Amino acid sequence: MEKKSQLLGPALIGAAAIVIVAGGMYYLAGSRQLPEGLIAASGRIEGERIVAAAKFPGRIRQMLAKEGDAIVAGAVVAQLEDDSFQAKTEQAKQALNATEAQLSAAQASLEIAQKEVPMGVSVADATQSQAQAALHKAEAVEQQAARDAQRHKELFERGVIERHRYEQADLGSRVASADVSAAQQAVNRARQGAAQAGLGNDKIKAKQKEVDVLRAQKDRAAAALSEANSVLVDLTIKAPSAGIVLTRLREPGEVVMPGGAVLEMVNLDHLYLKVYVPESRIGQVRLGLPVRIYTDAQPDKYYEGKVSYISSRAEFTPKEVQTTDERVKLVYAVKLAIKENPGHQLTPGLPADAVIRWQDGIEWQKPRWK
């Protein structure tokens, strides 16, 4: 830290200029102490912010994470009050159960009708055929009886036979006619029975429609239950990815709106060092260039990285820089992605120095700020 305090000396302002940006300390690149092909820069470790947020409005019942906690992906970090949603879920479940019961009864009734109706139609058709056959037989008997009665009448008129024989033949003819009438009525009843049995197909269609309606109601009830369960699940706020809790934004009892954040986290496996490079050197910096990063806490160790972002817009050196000459210089923001962070020893806010190698074959050297 004594090295960096020397940067404030007026004799070295030309070698490196201090920049204070968003509460963090950054250094403009200055490579006078390194051979051509290397650029030295300093800044602070940063990481992309990860937010755990609520999907639905509610009051926080419990916060299960605090600042500094290491959180795995999917871990529960907060729980919203869910009493009303529990009740809605139970109502949706009961509605689904009731609809399923009605659907089962309707399906059973449909299955019975599908078996009974064909049997009824078959019986009715057989009865109608039998009645029609009986009618034909009665008509044949009636015709024969009428002919017999006519012959007996003629024989009686000529005095060939006695009167009672004629009367018997005539009675037989009238009985045969009555049998025809009875057989005709039986045929009519059989036809009505067949027609009524035929209506069973319409009953089957009606029951099928009832089943279809209940099945649609069941689907809607199942969808309502699924939605209620989904809301209930979403009242449990989980970490979208692994990381370290930076800020606990809410406390139990507070009300959050949809999209309201409850925690801010950072993934320690995806960190970067942010520096600013002067306009005069930015042309030497390209995406993918190799980088070595050093920290004061581990002076003999370096972390490999690469240039992952170069701002397309220049900006003036922030006014916090010590001299007027340095404040009017244009600089570009550059992010140096850190390849690995074993043991998560690097954390956001940690100051670090970096060396960017823009020419192949140049031997690596640690940055030197004198």
Tab-separated table of C-alpha atoms in Angstrom, residues 7 30 39 57-58 116 120 139 167 204 217 260 264 290 298 320:
chain	number	residue	atom	x	y	z
A	7	LEU	CA	1.564	7.889	-6.592
A	30	GLY	CA	1.048	3.985	-17.678
A	39	ILE	CA	0.754	-1.898	-20.758
A	57	PRO	CA	-46.132	-8.564	-4.574
A	58	GLY	CA	-46.157	-9.529	-0.934
A	116	GLU	CA	-77.493	-50.672	-23.317
A	120	GLY	CA	-82.268	-52.149	-26.790
A	139	GLU	CA	-103.828	-61.518	-42.639
A	167	GLU	CA	-122.620	-69.228	-38.893
A	204	ILE	CA	-75.390	-41.267	-26.239
A	217	GLN	CA	-63.961	-27.906	-17.115
A	260	GLY	CA	-38.592	-5.901	-6.309
A	264	GLU	CA	-27.749	-8.238	-4.528
A	290	PRO	CA	-3.736	-11.879	-22.545
A	298	GLN	CA	-0.572	-11.994	-2.982
A	320	GLU	CA	-11.141	13.907	-9.066
